[in-house]
XYZ file of N, CA and C in Angstrom:
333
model
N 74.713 45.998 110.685
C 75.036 46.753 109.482
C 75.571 48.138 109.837
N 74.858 48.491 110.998
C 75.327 50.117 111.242
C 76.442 50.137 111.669
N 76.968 49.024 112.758
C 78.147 48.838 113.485
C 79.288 48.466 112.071
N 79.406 47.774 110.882
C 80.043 47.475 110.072
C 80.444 48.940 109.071
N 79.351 49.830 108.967
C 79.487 51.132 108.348
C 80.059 52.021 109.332
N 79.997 51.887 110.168
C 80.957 52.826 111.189
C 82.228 52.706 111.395
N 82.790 51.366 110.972
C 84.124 51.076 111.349
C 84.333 51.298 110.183
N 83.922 50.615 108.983
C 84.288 50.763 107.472
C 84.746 52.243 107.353
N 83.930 53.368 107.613
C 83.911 54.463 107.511
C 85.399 55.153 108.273
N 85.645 54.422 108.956
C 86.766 55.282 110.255
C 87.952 54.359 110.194
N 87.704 52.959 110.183
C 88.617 52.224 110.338
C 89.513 51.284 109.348
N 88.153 50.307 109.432
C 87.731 49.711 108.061
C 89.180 48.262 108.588
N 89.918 47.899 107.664
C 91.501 47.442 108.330
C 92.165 47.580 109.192
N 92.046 48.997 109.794
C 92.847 49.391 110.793
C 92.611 48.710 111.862
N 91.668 48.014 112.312
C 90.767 47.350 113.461
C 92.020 45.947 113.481
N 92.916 45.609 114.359
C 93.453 44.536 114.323
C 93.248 43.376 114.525
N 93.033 42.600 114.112
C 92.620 41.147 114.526
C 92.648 40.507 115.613
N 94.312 40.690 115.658
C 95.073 40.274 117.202
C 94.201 41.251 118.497
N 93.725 42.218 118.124
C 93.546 42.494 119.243
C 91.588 42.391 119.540
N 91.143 42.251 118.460
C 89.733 41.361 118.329
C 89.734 40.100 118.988
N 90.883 39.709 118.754
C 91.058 38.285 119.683
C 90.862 38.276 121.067
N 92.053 39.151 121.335
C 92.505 39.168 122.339
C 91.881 39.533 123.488
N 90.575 41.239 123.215
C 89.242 41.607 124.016
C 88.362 40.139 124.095
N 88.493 39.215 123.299
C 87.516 38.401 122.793
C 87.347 37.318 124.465
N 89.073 36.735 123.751
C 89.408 35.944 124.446
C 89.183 36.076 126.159
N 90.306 37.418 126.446
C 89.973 37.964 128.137
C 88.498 38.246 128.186
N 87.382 38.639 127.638
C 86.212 38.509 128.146
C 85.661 37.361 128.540
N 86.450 36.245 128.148
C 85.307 34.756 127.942
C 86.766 33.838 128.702
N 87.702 34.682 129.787
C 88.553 34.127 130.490
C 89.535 33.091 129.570
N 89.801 33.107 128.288
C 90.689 32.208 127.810
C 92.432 33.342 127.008
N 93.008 32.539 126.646
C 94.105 33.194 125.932
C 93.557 33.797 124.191
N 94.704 34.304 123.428
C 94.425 34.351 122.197
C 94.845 33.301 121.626
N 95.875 32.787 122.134
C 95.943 31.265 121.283
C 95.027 30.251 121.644
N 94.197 30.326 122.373
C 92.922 29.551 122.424
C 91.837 29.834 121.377
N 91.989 30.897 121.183
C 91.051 31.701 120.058
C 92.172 31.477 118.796
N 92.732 31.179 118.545
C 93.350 30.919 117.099
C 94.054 28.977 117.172
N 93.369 28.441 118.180
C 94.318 27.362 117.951
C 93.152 26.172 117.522
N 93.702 25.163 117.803
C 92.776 23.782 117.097
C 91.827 23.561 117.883
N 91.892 23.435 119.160
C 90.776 22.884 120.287
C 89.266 23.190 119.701
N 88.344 22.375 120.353
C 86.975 22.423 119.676
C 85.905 22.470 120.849
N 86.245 22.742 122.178
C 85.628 21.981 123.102
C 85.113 23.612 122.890
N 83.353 23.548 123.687
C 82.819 24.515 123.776
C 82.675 25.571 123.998
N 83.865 25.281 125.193
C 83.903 26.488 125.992
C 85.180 27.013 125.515
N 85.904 27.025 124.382
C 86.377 27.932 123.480
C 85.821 28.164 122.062
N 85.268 27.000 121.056
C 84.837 27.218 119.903
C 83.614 28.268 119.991
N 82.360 28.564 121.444
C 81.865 29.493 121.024
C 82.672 30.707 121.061
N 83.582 31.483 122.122
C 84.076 32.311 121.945
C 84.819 32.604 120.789
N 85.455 31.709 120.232
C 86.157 31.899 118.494
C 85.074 32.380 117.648
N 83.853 31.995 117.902
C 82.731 32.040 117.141
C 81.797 33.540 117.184
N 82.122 34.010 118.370
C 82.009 35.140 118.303
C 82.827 36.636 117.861
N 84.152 35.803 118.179
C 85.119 36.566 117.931
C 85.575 36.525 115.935
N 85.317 35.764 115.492
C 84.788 35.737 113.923
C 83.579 37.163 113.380
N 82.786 36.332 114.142
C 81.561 37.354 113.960
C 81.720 38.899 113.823
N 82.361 39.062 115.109
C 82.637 40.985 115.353
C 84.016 40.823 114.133
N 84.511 40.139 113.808
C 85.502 40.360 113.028
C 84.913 41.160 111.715
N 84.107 39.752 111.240
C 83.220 40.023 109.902
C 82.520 41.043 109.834
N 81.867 41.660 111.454
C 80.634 42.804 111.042
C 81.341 44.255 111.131
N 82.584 44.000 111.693
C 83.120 45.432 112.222
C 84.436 45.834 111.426
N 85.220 44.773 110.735
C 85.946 45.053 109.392
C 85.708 44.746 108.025
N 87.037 44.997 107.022
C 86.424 44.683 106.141
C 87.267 43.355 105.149
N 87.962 42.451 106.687
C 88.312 40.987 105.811
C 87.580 40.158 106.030
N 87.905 39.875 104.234
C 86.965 38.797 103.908
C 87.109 37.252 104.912
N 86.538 36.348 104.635
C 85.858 35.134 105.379
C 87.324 34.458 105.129
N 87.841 34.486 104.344
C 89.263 34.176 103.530
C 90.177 34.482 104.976
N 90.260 35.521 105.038
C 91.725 36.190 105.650
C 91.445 36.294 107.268
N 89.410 36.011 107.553
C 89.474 36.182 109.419
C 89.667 34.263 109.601
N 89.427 33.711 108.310
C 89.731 31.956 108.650
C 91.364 32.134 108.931
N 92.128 32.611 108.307
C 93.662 32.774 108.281
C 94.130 33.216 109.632
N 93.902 34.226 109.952
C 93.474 34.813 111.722
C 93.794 33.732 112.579
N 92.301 33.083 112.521
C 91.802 32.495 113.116
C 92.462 31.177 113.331
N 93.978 30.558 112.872
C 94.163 29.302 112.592
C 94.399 28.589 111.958
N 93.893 29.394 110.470
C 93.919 28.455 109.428
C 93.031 28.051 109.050
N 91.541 28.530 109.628
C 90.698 27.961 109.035
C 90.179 28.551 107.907
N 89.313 27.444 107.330
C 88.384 27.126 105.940
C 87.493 28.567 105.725
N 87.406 29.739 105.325
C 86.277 30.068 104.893
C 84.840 30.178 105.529
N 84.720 28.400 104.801
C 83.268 28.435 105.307
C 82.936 28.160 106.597
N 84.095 27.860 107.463
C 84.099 27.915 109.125
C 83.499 28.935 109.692
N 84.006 30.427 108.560
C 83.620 31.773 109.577
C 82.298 31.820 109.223
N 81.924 31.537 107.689
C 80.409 31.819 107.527
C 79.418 30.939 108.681
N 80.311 29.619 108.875
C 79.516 28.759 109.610
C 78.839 29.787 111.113
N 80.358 30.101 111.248
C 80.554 31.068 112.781
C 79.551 32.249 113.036
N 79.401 32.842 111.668
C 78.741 34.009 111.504
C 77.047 33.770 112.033
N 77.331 32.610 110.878
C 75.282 31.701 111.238
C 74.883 31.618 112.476
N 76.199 31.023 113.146
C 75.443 30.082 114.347
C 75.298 31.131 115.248
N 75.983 32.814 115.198
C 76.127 33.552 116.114
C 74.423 34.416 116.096
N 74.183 34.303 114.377
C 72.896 35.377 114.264
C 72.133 34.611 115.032
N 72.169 32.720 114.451
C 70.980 32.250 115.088
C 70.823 32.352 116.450
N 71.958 32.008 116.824
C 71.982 31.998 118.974
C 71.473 33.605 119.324
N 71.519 34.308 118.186
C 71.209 35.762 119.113
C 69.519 36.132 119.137
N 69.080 35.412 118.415
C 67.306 35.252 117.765
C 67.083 34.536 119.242
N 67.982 34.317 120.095
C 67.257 32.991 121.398
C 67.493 33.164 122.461
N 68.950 34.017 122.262
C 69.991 34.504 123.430
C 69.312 35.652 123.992
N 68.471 36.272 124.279
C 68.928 37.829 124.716
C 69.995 38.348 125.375
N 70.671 37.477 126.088
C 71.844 38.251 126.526
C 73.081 38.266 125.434
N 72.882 37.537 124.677
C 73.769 37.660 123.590
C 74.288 39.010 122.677
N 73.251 39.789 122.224
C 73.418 40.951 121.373
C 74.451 42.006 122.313
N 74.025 42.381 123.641
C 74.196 42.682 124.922
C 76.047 42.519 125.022
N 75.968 41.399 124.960
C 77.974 40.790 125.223
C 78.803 41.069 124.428
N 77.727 40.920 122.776
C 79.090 41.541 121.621
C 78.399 42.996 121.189
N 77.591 43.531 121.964
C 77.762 45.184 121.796
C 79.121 45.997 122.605
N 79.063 45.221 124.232
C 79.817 45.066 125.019
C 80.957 45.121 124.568
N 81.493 43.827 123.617
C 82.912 43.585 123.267
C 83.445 44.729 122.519
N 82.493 44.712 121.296
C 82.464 45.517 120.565
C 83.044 47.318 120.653
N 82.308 47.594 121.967
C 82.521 49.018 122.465
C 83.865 49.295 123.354
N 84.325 47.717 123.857
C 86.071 47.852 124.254
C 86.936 47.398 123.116
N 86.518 47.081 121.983
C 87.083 47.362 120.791
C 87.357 48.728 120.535
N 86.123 49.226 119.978
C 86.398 50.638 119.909
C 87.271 51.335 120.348
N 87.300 51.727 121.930
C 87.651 51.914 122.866
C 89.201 51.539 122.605
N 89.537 50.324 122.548
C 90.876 50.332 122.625
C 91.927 50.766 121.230
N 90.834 51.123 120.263
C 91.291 51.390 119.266
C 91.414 52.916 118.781
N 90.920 53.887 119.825
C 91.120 55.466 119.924
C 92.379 55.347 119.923
């Protein structure tokens, strides 16, 4: 919530998608069109799945327009995305850790 009021506050839209992707993607060794394309295999759908997530908590498009982003997808894909990220982080500890991480070369690249 704090991380979503901080960008809202400074950024809000300005935060680009493409390039949410793109930190997303090079952290987790894949492209951005891996992160926006059809494939489902794991070892890209979680990174899309995270890269949704920081979308949703750190701007301010709706589930609508980061599915659009993202591919084309449905909506309820990102909410799906959003879920599965809180739940894995309740289990993960290194999880919170990776998208504070991402998060802060977001920032970062967005001075």
């Amino acid at each position: 919530r704090q991380l979503k009021d901080f960008f809202s506050n400074h950024q809000g839209k300005n935060v680009p998608l493409e390039l949410i992707q793109k930190i997303v993607a090079e952290y987790f060794g894949l492209s951005s069109v891996d992160i926006r394309g059809k494939k489902r295999t794991k070892a890209i759908a979680y990174p899309r799945q995270i890269a949704m997530y920081i979308t949703r908590n750190i701007t301010e498009f709706s589930t609508t327009e980061v599915g659009l982003a993202f591919g084309g997808r449905d909506h309820t894909t990102v909410m799906h995305a959003c879920q599965r990220i809180e739940d894995r982080m309740k289990t993960d500890s290194m999880l919170e850790p990776t998208i504070q991480n991402l998060i802060r070369n977001i920032k970062e690249a967005t001075l």
